[in-house]
């Protein structure tokens, strides 16, 4: 419930900007408005979406970051499910629980708290960050590269105070997105053959999900040899490096080694040409391709209509089809019961001041997830 004393403006350090380097600066963070909460960020990790947005998006100044965990510092009017001191995960796709899609049971894409692209708050289309009176824009309605942030209460999930925030922040996006794509969207079946394009955190989370579903072959496709080294830890059974098959289309290679094509293919890169390749790598009759990645350019897909006539299916996946408030607590429980793994995706831990080093590690393909630890 709301505190008896009204929350005040907080001045804190953030990492923001455009181009190759983020800049540390003092920014004013407004109190939470109606149905909002202000969070002291404890841990946040860098996703490829942050990396690409920093380079390609035009809304600036902007505070990036969306995969985070923290502790509620204050709550706005009308918030009844959270209290100051609650531990939470942020989620870039919210759940209002009252719109048509939330009540349908058929979709996780909330009509009220869906993917926010304007850099503004859902409620009033304004920002909660400012420098010298000038607005600083949000990212994915989260902006976790800040010591404090304000989010809609529908974009946060309460978790137990006994779970490690520095680990669970990965369930805010990458690991949950991959597991859900395998379980909820594709519904990978026992004994099936799975092909995963892109062996970053999302791709390897798809692999973990497919392994837990009993897939017999889980083939990883990636040009970066570093990502292939430890892939088997997450369930990959064999790896294909496209650089070794330049004289043959990679889809042809996959169809050859899988006796006509895979049962399930996943694009975890964010490249529409790879989506086409994944479709071509599926088998006729029941082959399913799931697109998870967000394209940096060329958003339109090109594919021959005969692929669909022969029974192949293309599906899209945002956040793995999970309804955040309804479903994420079950993933937290699975982690605590050691039914799913998260820790092995964390290859680096760095303090907030080294956030640009974390970006460089991801840009160079030298990490899976780098967790940024905020000052205590």
Coordinates of N, CA and C in Angstrom, one line a residue, residues 50-133:
X50 N 19.2 -4.4 -26.1 CA 19.8 -3.1 -25.7 C 20.9 -2.7 -26.6
X51 N 21.7 -3.7 -27.0 CA 22.9 -3.5 -27.9 C 22.4 -2.9 -29.2
X52 N 21.4 -3.5 -29.8 CA 20.9 -3.0 -31.1 C 20.2 -1.7 -31.0
X53 N 19.4 -1.5 -29.9 CA 18.7 -0.2 -29.8 C 19.7 0.9 -29.6
X54 N 20.8 0.7 -28.9 CA 21.8 1.7 -28.8 C 22.3 2.2 -30.1
X55 N 22.4 1.3 -31.0 CA 23.0 1.6 -32.3 C 22.0 2.1 -33.4
X56 N 20.8 1.5 -33.3 CA 19.9 1.8 -34.5 C 18.7 2.6 -34.2
X57 N 18.3 2.8 -32.9 CA 17.0 3.5 -32.6 C 17.3 5.0 -32.5
X58 N 16.3 5.8 -32.8 CA 16.5 7.3 -32.9 C 15.9 8.1 -31.8
X59 N 15.4 7.4 -30.7 CA 14.8 8.1 -29.6 C 15.9 8.4 -28.6
X60 N 16.4 9.6 -28.4 CA 17.4 9.9 -27.4 C 17.1 11.3 -26.9
X61 N 17.6 11.7 -25.7 CA 18.4 10.8 -24.8 C 17.5 9.7 -24.1
X62 N 18.1 8.6 -23.9 CA 17.3 7.4 -23.5 C 18.1 6.6 -22.5
X63 N 17.4 6.0 -21.5 CA 18.1 5.1 -20.6 C 17.6 3.7 -21.0
X64 N 18.6 2.9 -21.4 CA 18.3 1.5 -21.8 C 18.2 0.5 -20.6
X65 N 18.1 -0.7 -21.0 CA 18.0 -1.8 -19.9 C 16.6 -2.2 -19.7
X66 N 16.3 -3.6 -19.7 CA 15.0 -4.0 -19.4 C 15.0 -5.4 -18.7
X67 N 16.1 -6.0 -18.5 CA 16.2 -7.3 -17.9 C 16.7 -7.0 -16.5
X68 N 15.9 -7.0 -15.5 CA 16.3 -6.5 -14.2 C 15.5 -7.1 -13.0
X69 N 16.1 -6.9 -11.8 CA 15.5 -7.3 -10.5 C 15.8 -6.1 -9.6
X70 N 14.9 -6.0 -8.6 CA 15.2 -4.9 -7.6 C 14.2 -5.0 -6.5
X71 N 14.2 -3.9 -5.7 CA 13.4 -3.8 -4.5 C 12.6 -2.5 -4.6
X72 N 11.3 -2.6 -4.3 CA 10.4 -1.5 -4.4 C 10.7 -0.4 -3.4
X73 N 11.0 0.8 -3.8 CA 11.3 1.9 -3.0 C 10.0 2.7 -2.6
X74 N 9.1 2.8 -3.5 CA 7.8 3.5 -3.2 C 6.8 3.1 -4.2
X75 N 5.5 3.3 -3.8 CA 4.4 2.9 -4.7 C 3.4 4.1 -4.9
X76 N 2.8 4.1 -6.1 CA 1.9 5.2 -6.4 C 0.5 4.8 -6.0
X77 N -0.4 5.8 -6.2 CA -1.8 5.6 -5.8 C -2.4 4.5 -6.6
X78 N -3.3 3.7 -5.9 CA -4.0 2.7 -6.6 C -3.3 1.3 -6.6
X79 N -2.1 1.3 -6.2 CA -1.3 0.1 -6.2 C -1.6 -0.7 -4.9
X80 N -2.2 -1.9 -5.1 CA -2.6 -2.7 -4.0 C -1.8 -4.0 -3.8
X81 N -1.1 -4.5 -4.9 CA -0.5 -5.8 -4.9 C 1.0 -5.7 -4.4
X82 N 1.5 -4.5 -4.3 CA 2.9 -4.3 -3.9 C 3.0 -3.4 -2.7
X83 N 4.1 -3.6 -1.9 CA 4.5 -2.8 -0.8 C 5.9 -2.4 -0.9
X84 N 6.3 -1.3 -0.2 CA 7.7 -0.9 -0.2 C 8.5 -2.1 0.4
X85 N 9.6 -2.4 -0.2 CA 10.5 -3.4 0.3 C 10.3 -4.8 -0.4
X86 N 9.2 -4.9 -1.2 CA 9.0 -6.1 -2.0 C 10.1 -6.3 -3.0
X87 N 10.5 -7.6 -3.2 CA 11.4 -7.9 -4.3 C 10.7 -8.2 -5.6
X88 N 11.2 -7.7 -6.7 CA 10.4 -7.8 -7.9 C 11.4 -8.1 -9.1
X89 N 10.8 -8.7 -10.2 CA 11.4 -8.7 -11.5 C 10.6 -7.7 -12.4
X90 N 11.4 -7.1 -13.3 CA 10.7 -6.2 -14.2 C 10.4 -7.1 -15.5
X91 N 9.3 -6.7 -16.2 CA 9.0 -7.4 -17.4 C 8.6 -6.4 -18.5
X92 N 9.1 -6.5 -19.7 CA 8.8 -5.5 -20.7 C 7.5 -5.7 -21.4
X93 N 6.9 -6.9 -21.2 CA 5.5 -7.1 -21.6 C 4.7 -7.3 -20.3
X94 N 3.7 -6.4 -20.1 CA 3.0 -6.4 -18.8 C 1.7 -7.3 -18.9
X95 N 1.0 -7.3 -17.9 CA -0.2 -8.1 -17.8 C -1.2 -7.3 -16.9
X96 N -2.2 -6.7 -17.6 CA -3.2 -5.9 -16.9 C -4.3 -6.8 -16.3
X97 N -4.5 -8.0 -16.8 CA -5.4 -9.0 -16.3 C -6.9 -8.7 -16.6
X98 N -7.2 -7.6 -17.4 CA -8.5 -7.2 -17.6 C -8.9 -6.9 -19.1
X99 N -7.9 -6.8 -19.9 CA -8.1 -6.5 -21.4 C -8.6 -7.8 -22.1
X100 N -9.0 -7.7 -23.3 CA -9.5 -8.8 -24.1 C -8.5 -10.0 -24.2
X101 N -7.2 -9.6 -24.5 CA -6.2 -10.7 -24.7 C -5.8 -11.3 -23.3
X102 N -5.7 -10.5 -22.3 CA -5.4 -11.1 -21.0 C -6.5 -12.1 -20.5
X103 N -7.7 -11.8 -20.8 CA -8.8 -12.7 -20.4 C -9.1 -13.8 -21.3
X104 N -8.5 -13.7 -22.5 CA -8.8 -14.7 -23.5 C -8.2 -16.1 -23.2
X105 N -7.0 -16.1 -22.6 CA -6.3 -17.4 -22.4 C -5.6 -17.8 -23.6
X106 N -5.6 -17.0 -24.7 CA -5.0 -17.4 -26.0 C -3.8 -16.6 -26.3
X107 N -3.5 -15.6 -25.6 CA -2.4 -14.7 -25.9 C -1.8 -14.1 -24.7
X108 N -0.5 -13.8 -24.7 CA 0.2 -13.1 -23.6 C 0.5 -11.7 -23.9
X109 N 0.1 -11.2 -25.1 CA 0.4 -9.8 -25.5 C -0.8 -8.9 -25.0
X110 N -0.6 -8.3 -23.9 CA -1.6 -7.4 -23.2 C -1.9 -6.2 -24.1
X111 N -3.1 -5.9 -24.3 CA -3.5 -4.7 -25.1 C -3.2 -3.4 -24.4
X112 N -3.1 -3.4 -23.1 CA -2.9 -2.2 -22.3 C -1.4 -2.0 -22.0
X113 N -0.7 -3.1 -21.7 CA 0.7 -3.0 -21.3 C 1.6 -3.8 -22.3
X114 N 1.3 -3.7 -23.6 CA 2.2 -4.4 -24.6 C 3.5 -3.7 -24.7
X115 N 4.2 -4.1 -25.7 CA 5.6 -3.6 -26.0 C 5.5 -2.1 -26.2
X116 N 6.2 -1.3 -25.4 CA 6.2 0.1 -25.5 C 7.4 0.6 -26.3
X117 N 7.1 1.4 -27.4 CA 8.1 1.7 -28.4 C 8.4 3.2 -28.4
X118 N 7.7 4.1 -27.7 CA 7.8 5.5 -27.8 C 8.7 6.1 -26.7
X119 N 9.2 5.3 -25.8 CA 10.0 5.8 -24.7 C 9.3 6.5 -23.6
X120 N 8.0 6.2 -23.5 CA 7.1 6.9 -22.6 C 6.4 5.9 -21.6
X121 N 5.8 6.4 -20.6 CA 5.1 5.6 -19.6 C 3.7 5.2 -20.2
X122 N 3.2 4.0 -19.9 CA 1.9 3.6 -20.4 C 0.8 4.5 -20.0
X123 N 0.8 5.0 -18.8 CA -0.4 5.7 -18.2 C -0.6 7.0 -18.9
X124 N 0.4 7.9 -19.0 CA 0.1 9.3 -19.4 C 1.0 9.7 -20.6
X125 N 1.8 8.8 -21.2 CA 2.6 9.1 -22.3 C 3.6 10.2 -22.0
X126 N 4.1 10.2 -20.8 CA 5.2 11.1 -20.3 C 6.4 10.3 -19.8
X127 N 7.5 11.0 -19.5 CA 8.6 10.3 -18.9 C 8.7 10.5 -17.4
X128 N 9.4 9.7 -16.7 CA 9.7 9.9 -15.3 C 11.1 10.3 -15.0
X129 N 11.9 10.4 -16.1 CA 13.3 10.9 -16.0 C 13.5 12.3 -16.5
X130 N 14.4 13.0 -15.9 CA 14.7 14.4 -16.5 C 16.0 14.8 -16.1
X131 N 16.6 15.7 -16.9 CA 17.9 16.3 -16.6 C 17.7 17.8 -16.9
X132 N 17.8 18.6 -15.8 CA 17.7 20.1 -15.9 C 16.3 20.4 -16.6
X133 N 15.3 19.7 -16.2 CA 14.0 19.9 -16.7 C 13.6 19.3 -18.0

